[in-house]
PDB file of C-alpha atoms (C1' of nucleotides) in Angstrom:
ATOM      1  CA  MET A   1     165.694-162.862 110.156  1.00 93.00           C
ATOM      2  CA  ALA A   2     162.985-161.667 107.872  1.00 97.00           C
ATOM      3  CA  TYR A   3     162.058-158.186 106.431  1.00 98.00           C
ATOM      4  CA  TRP A   4     158.620-156.734 106.131  1.00 98.00           C
ATOM      5  CA  LEU A   5     156.697-153.588 105.094  1.00 97.00           C
ATOM      6  CA  MET A   6     153.823-152.291 107.156  1.00 97.00           C
ATOM      7  CA  LYS A   7     151.404-149.573 106.182  1.00 97.00           C
ATOM      8  CA  SER A   8     149.802-146.960 108.419  1.00 96.00           C
ATOM      9  CA  GLU A   9     148.065-143.735 107.812  1.00 95.00           C
ATOM     10  CA  PRO A  10     150.130-140.950 109.380  1.00 95.00           C
ATOM     11  CA  ASP A  11     146.998-139.174 110.439  1.00 92.00           C
ATOM     12  CA  VAL A  12     146.075-142.143 112.574  1.00 92.00           C
ATOM     13  CA  PHE A  13     149.574-143.465 113.601  1.00 95.00           C
ATOM     14  CA  GLY A  14     152.694-142.324 111.921  1.00 96.00           C
ATOM     15  CA  ILE A  15     156.424-142.698 112.412  1.00 97.00           C
ATOM     16  CA  ASP A  16     156.582-139.655 114.637  1.00 97.00           C
ATOM     17  CA  ASP A  17     154.000-141.316 116.945  1.00 96.00           C
ATOM     18  CA  LEU A  18     156.042-144.469 117.058  1.00 97.00           C
ATOM     19  CA  GLU A  19     159.186-142.500 117.826  1.00 97.00           C
ATOM     20  CA  ARG A  20     157.375-140.905 120.791  1.00 97.00           C
ATOM     21  CA  VAL A  21     155.959-144.059 122.286  1.00 97.00           C
ATOM     22  CA  ARG A  22     158.857-146.304 121.188  1.00 97.00           C
ATOM     23  CA  VAL A  23     156.822-149.532 121.289  1.00 97.00           C
ATOM     24  CA  GLU A  24     153.259-150.016 119.997  1.00 96.00           C
ATOM     25  CA  PRO A  25     150.848-152.875 119.418  1.00 96.00           C
ATOM     26  CA  TRP A  26     150.127-153.014 115.654  1.00 96.00           C
ATOM     27  CA  GLU A  27     146.386-153.516 116.125  1.00 92.00           C
ATOM     28  CA  GLY A  28     143.358-153.247 113.937  1.00 91.00           C
ATOM     29  CA  VAL A  29     144.545-155.353 111.000  1.00 92.00           C
ATOM     30  CA  ARG A  30     141.354-156.966 109.659  1.00 90.00           C
ATOM     31  CA  ASN A  31     142.647-158.751 106.636  1.00 92.00           C
ATOM     32  CA  TYR A  32     143.286-162.436 106.623  1.00 92.00           C
ATOM     33  CA  GLN A  33     146.481-162.442 104.591  1.00 92.00           C
ATOM     34  CA  ALA A  34     147.996-159.844 106.777  1.00 94.00           C
ATOM     35  CA  ARG A  35     146.748-161.618 109.810  1.00 94.00           C
ATOM     36  CA  ASN A  36     148.395-164.824 108.793  1.00 94.00           C
ATOM     37  CA  MET A  37     151.710-163.128 108.398  1.00 95.00           C
ATOM     38  CA  MET A  38     151.547-161.599 111.910  1.00 96.00           C
ATOM     39  CA  ARG A  39     150.294-164.853 113.478  1.00 95.00           C
ATOM     40  CA  ASP A  40     152.487-167.353 111.779  1.00 95.00           C
ATOM     41  CA  GLU A  41     155.576-165.728 110.341  1.00 96.00           C
ATOM     42  CA  MET A  42     156.705-162.555 112.027  1.00 97.00           C
ATOM     43  CA  GLN A  43     159.390-163.128 114.623  1.00 97.00           C
ATOM     44  CA  GLU A  44     160.819-160.988 117.290  1.00 98.00           C
ATOM     45  CA  GLY A  45     163.867-159.301 115.883  1.00 97.00           C
ATOM     46  CA  ASP A  46     162.591-159.021 112.357  1.00 98.00           C
ATOM     47  CA  LEU A  47     162.849-155.550 110.719  1.00 98.00           C
ATOM     48  CA  ALA A  48     160.063-153.735 108.936  1.00 98.00           C
ATOM     49  CA  PHE A  49     159.778-150.670 106.834  1.00 98.00           C
ATOM     50  CA  PHE A  50     157.234-148.123 108.166  1.00 98.00           C
ATOM     51  CA  TYR A  51     155.152-146.985 105.204  1.00 97.00           C
ATOM     52  CA  HIS A  52     152.883-143.973 105.252  1.00 97.00           C
ATOM     53  CA  SER A  53     149.653-144.458 103.212  1.00 95.00           C
ATOM     54  CA  ASN A  54     146.779-142.261 102.331  1.00 93.00           C
ATOM     55  CA  CYS A  55     148.648-139.059 102.728  1.00 93.00           C
ATOM     56  CA  LYS A  56     150.284-136.359 100.609  1.00 92.00           C
ATOM     57  CA  VAL A  57     153.484-138.170  99.849  1.00 94.00           C
ATOM     58  CA  PRO A  58     152.949-141.877 100.474  1.00 96.00           C
ATOM     59  CA  GLY A  59     156.177-143.830 100.928  1.00 97.00           C
ATOM     60  CA  VAL A  60     158.670-145.476 103.210  1.00 97.00           C
ATOM     61  CA  VAL A  61     159.628-143.322 106.189  1.00 97.00           C
ATOM     62  CA  GLY A  62     161.628-145.408 108.527  1.00 97.00           C
ATOM     63  CA  ILE A  63     162.369-148.762 110.145  1.00 98.00           C
ATOM     64  CA  MET A  64     160.907-150.609 113.029  1.00 98.00           C
ATOM     65  CA  ARG A  65     161.674-153.816 114.751  1.00 98.00           C
ATOM     66  CA  ILE A  66     159.253-156.577 115.667  1.00 98.00           C
ATOM     67  CA  ALA A  67     159.424-156.540 119.466  1.00 98.00           C
ATOM     68  CA  ARG A  68     156.802-159.270 120.053  1.00 97.00           C
ATOM     69  CA  SER A  69     155.589-161.957 117.687  1.00 97.00           C
ATOM     70  CA  GLY A  70     151.954-162.534 116.961  1.00 95.00           C
ATOM     71  CA  TYR A  71     149.445-162.632 119.769  1.00 95.00           C
ATOM     72  CA  PRO A  72     145.623-162.076 119.829  1.00 93.00           C
ATOM     73  CA  ASP A  73     144.418-158.573 119.034  1.00 92.00           C
ATOM     74  CA  GLU A  74     142.633-157.776 122.279  1.00 84.00           C
ATOM     75  CA  ALA A  75     140.996-154.696 120.668  1.00 83.00           C
ATOM     76  CA  ALA A  76     138.677-157.096 118.877  1.00 85.00           C
ATOM     77  CA  TRP A  77     137.216-158.084 122.240  1.00 85.00           C
ATOM     78  CA  ASP A  78     136.265-154.649 123.461  1.00 78.00           C
ATOM     79  CA  PRO A  79     132.759-153.542 122.374  1.00 76.00           C
ATOM     80  CA  GLU A  80     133.675-149.924 122.967  1.00 76.00           C
ATOM     81  CA  HIS A  81     136.702-150.239 120.752  1.00 78.00           C
ATOM     82  CA  LYS A  82     136.909-149.027 117.165  1.00 79.00           C
ATOM     83  CA  TYR A  83     138.335-152.428 116.126  1.00 83.00           C
ATOM     84  CA  TYR A  84     135.766-154.533 118.015  1.00 81.00           C
ATOM     85  CA  ASP A  85     134.763-157.684 116.151  1.00 81.00           C
ATOM     86  CA  PRO A  86     132.038-159.857 117.783  1.00 74.00           C
ATOM     87  CA  LYS A  87     133.116-162.692 115.545  1.00 77.00           C
ATOM     88  CA  SER A  88     136.538-162.872 117.303  1.00 81.00           C
ATOM     89  CA  PRO A  89     135.711-164.425 120.714  1.00 77.00           C
ATOM     90  CA  ALA A  90     138.422-164.600 123.356  1.00 77.00           C
ATOM     91  CA  ASP A  91     138.529-168.401 123.302  1.00 77.00           C
ATOM     92  CA  ASN A  92     138.982-168.394 119.543  1.00 80.00           C
ATOM     93  CA  PRO A  93     140.610-165.214 118.479  1.00 87.00           C
ATOM     94  CA  ARG A  94     140.241-164.294 114.885  1.00 90.00           C
ATOM     95  CA  TRP A  95     142.635-161.313 114.723  1.00 92.00           C
ATOM     96  CA  TYR A  96     146.254-161.003 115.761  1.00 94.00           C
ATOM     97  CA  ARG A  97     148.744-158.275 116.261  1.00 95.00           C
ATOM     98  CA  VAL A  98     152.496-157.822 116.865  1.00 97.00           C
ATOM     99  CA  ASP A  99     154.346-155.291 118.833  1.00 97.00           C
ATOM    100  CA  VAL A 100     156.663-152.978 116.911  1.00 97.00           C
ATOM    101  CA  ALA A 101     159.563-150.896 118.260  1.00 98.00           C
ATOM    102  CA  PHE A 102     160.936-147.701 116.824  1.00 98.00           C
ATOM    103  CA  GLU A 103     164.329-148.114 115.210  1.00 98.00           C
ATOM    104  CA  GLN A 104     164.930-145.287 112.859  1.00 97.00           C
ATOM    105  CA  LYS A 105     163.280-142.358 111.034  1.00 97.00           C
ATOM    106  CA  PHE A 106     164.720-141.552 107.649  1.00 97.00           C
ATOM    107  CA  GLU A 107     165.978-138.149 106.736  1.00 95.00           C
ATOM    108  CA  ARG A 108     163.437-138.083 103.971  1.00 95.00           C
ATOM    109  CA  VAL A 109     160.527-140.022 102.684  1.00 96.00           C
ATOM    110  CA  ILE A 110     161.249-142.553  99.887  1.00 97.00           C
ATOM    111  CA  PRO A 111     158.151-141.848  97.842  1.00 96.00           C
ATOM    112  CA  LEU A 112     155.969-144.536  96.379  1.00 96.00           C
ATOM    113  CA  ALA A 113     156.454-142.839  92.985  1.00 95.00           C
ATOM    114  CA  ASP A 114     160.167-143.592  93.140  1.00 96.00           C
ATOM    115  CA  LEU A 115     159.624-147.156  94.318  1.00 96.00           C
ATOM    116  CA  LYS A 116     157.392-147.689  91.356  1.00 95.00           C
ATOM    117  CA  GLN A 117     160.114-146.662  88.979  1.00 94.00           C
ATOM    118  CA  ALA A 118     162.631-149.208  90.133  1.00 95.00           C
ATOM    119  CA  PRO A 119     162.659-152.446  88.148  1.00 95.00           C
ATOM    120  CA  GLU A 120     164.285-154.048  91.229  1.00 95.00           C
ATOM    121  CA  LEU A 121     161.049-153.592  93.089  1.00 96.00           C
ATOM    122  CA  ALA A 122     158.581-154.603  90.403  1.00 94.00           C
ATOM    123  CA  ASP A 123     157.598-157.820  92.199  1.00 93.00           C
ATOM    124  CA  MET A 124     156.543-156.066  95.427  1.00 95.00           C
ATOM    125  CA  PRO A 125     152.767-156.069  96.012  1.00 93.00           C
ATOM    126  CA  LEU A 126     153.196-152.474  97.096  1.00 95.00           C
ATOM    127  CA  VAL A 127     153.815-151.226  93.579  1.00 94.00           C
ATOM    128  CA  ARG A 128     151.234-153.321  91.890  1.00 90.00           C
ATOM    129  CA  ARG A 129     148.007-151.604  90.858  1.00 84.00           C
ATOM    130  CA  GLY A 130     145.108-152.121  93.210  1.00 84.00           C
ATOM    131  CA  ASN A 131     146.955-154.011  95.838  1.00 87.00           C
ATOM    132  CA  ARG A 132     145.744-153.159  99.265  1.00 88.00           C
ATOM    133  CA  LEU A 133     147.716-155.554 101.393  1.00 93.00           C
ATOM    134  CA  SER A 134     148.793-153.595 104.479  1.00 95.00           C
ATOM    135  CA  ILE A 135     151.542-155.961 105.512  1.00 96.00           C
ATOM    136  CA  MET A 136     153.843-157.710 103.094  1.00 96.00           C
ATOM    137  CA  PRO A 137     157.175-159.534 103.139  1.00 96.00           C
ATOM    138  CA  VAL A 138     160.213-157.808 101.686  1.00 97.00           C
ATOM    139  CA  SER A 139     163.109-159.737 100.260  1.00 97.00           C
ATOM    140  CA  GLU A 140     166.635-158.977 101.432  1.00 97.00           C
ATOM    141  CA  ALA A 141     167.474-157.738  97.910  1.00 97.00           C
ATOM    142  CA  GLU A 142     164.471-155.340  97.965  1.00 97.00           C
ATOM    143  CA  TRP A 143     165.318-154.274 101.536  1.00 97.00           C
ATOM    144  CA  ASP A 144     168.852-153.431 100.541  1.00 97.00           C
ATOM    145  CA  PHE A 145     167.765-151.671  97.347  1.00 97.00           C
ATOM    146  CA  ILE A 146     165.234-149.486  99.106  1.00 97.00           C
ATOM    147  CA  LEU A 147     167.879-148.484 101.670  1.00 97.00           C
ATOM    148  CA  SER A 148     170.252-147.637  98.850  1.00 96.00           C
ATOM    149  CA  MET A 149     167.710-145.264  97.468  1.00 96.00           C
ATOM    150  CA  LEU A 150     168.261-143.107 100.564  1.00 93.00           C
ATOM    151  CA  GLU A 151     171.720-142.247  99.290  1.00 87.00           C
ATOM    152  CA  GLU A 152     170.397-140.888  96.048  1.00 77.00           C
ATOM    153  CA  ALA A 153     169.767-137.227  95.542  1.00 60.00           C
TER     154      ALA A 153
ATOM    155  C1'  DG B   1     137.073-135.499  96.995  1.00 72.34           C
ATOM    156  C1'  DC B   2     136.966-138.936  93.322  1.00 72.34           C
ATOM    157  C1'  DC B   3     136.959-143.417  91.999  1.00 72.34           C
ATOM    158  C1'  DA B   4     139.190-147.994  90.712  1.00 72.34           C
ATOM    159  C1'  DA B   5     140.161-152.150  92.758  1.00 72.34           C
ATOM    160  C1'  DC B   6     139.499-155.319  95.938  1.00 72.34           C
ATOM    161  C1'  DG B   7     137.592-158.209  99.977  1.00 72.34           C
ATOM    162  C1'  DT B   8     133.522-159.415 102.507  1.00 72.34           C
ATOM    163  C1'  DT B   9     128.712-160.180 103.188  1.00 72.34           C
ATOM    164  C1'  DG B  10     124.456-162.159 102.636  1.00 72.34           C
ATOM    165  C1'  DG B  11     120.447-163.585  99.682  1.00 72.34           C
ATOM    166  C1'  DC B  12     119.224-167.268  97.087  1.00 72.34           C
TER     167       DC B  12
ATOM    168  C1'  DG C   1     128.388-172.219  96.362  1.00 72.34           C
ATOM    169  C1'  DC C   2     127.475-168.293  93.275  1.00 72.34           C
ATOM    170  C1'  DC C   3     127.587-163.645  92.723  1.00 72.34           C
ATOM    171  C1'  DA C   4     125.712-158.881  93.235  1.00 72.34           C
ATOM    172  C1'  DA C   5     125.896-155.326  96.481  1.00 72.34           C
ATOM    173  C1'  DC C   6     128.376-153.027  99.583  1.00 72.34           C
ATOM    174  C1'  DG C   7     132.188-150.984 102.339  1.00 72.34           C
ATOM    175  C1'  DT C   8     137.046-150.020 102.487  1.00 72.34           C
ATOM    176  C1'  DT C   9     141.616-148.930 100.825  1.00 72.34           C
ATOM    177  C1'  DG C  10     144.525-145.864  99.115  1.00 72.34           C
ATOM    178  C1'  DG C  11     146.643-143.337  95.055  1.00 72.34           C
ATOM    179  C1'  DC C  12     145.832-139.389  92.682  1.00 72.34           C
TER     180       DC C  12
END
DNA sequence: GCCAACGTTGGC
DNA sequence: GCCAACGTTGGC
């Protein structure tokens, strides 16, 4: 089983939204690196940190589970849709999504500022300057370390 | 709201 | 195939 981290803006879709709907297609990813991970690597049963970006306190806010591995992002086919992409025809889909299921909302946010301070996490794309990758793999050691940060004051 | 960093587009 | 211009991301 693999671990991941997935970013979303809470104003658009946050952990509370996921808790309410329980399962949600993670649509609208329009970056090839992230696409490849969803299409080729994410497996049902994998766990992912839910990360809030572009908000007052960016950070890790909970855990979700991959409920369905990669399949074409149908939003790309709908001209009315925000995520429509005419270059992604139905017979040759360019964009993919996975379904995610709510697992857990943390008692508190683990702020990006704290993640940046931990030498154990220095290799994560998340803490590297200028990195905009919205989906990234997390090693088991990084996963465990981030969870351990919850215990701290 | 600002702006640095990055990915994508499109002219050539 | 290069690279400047542009749009987007996302922290601050």
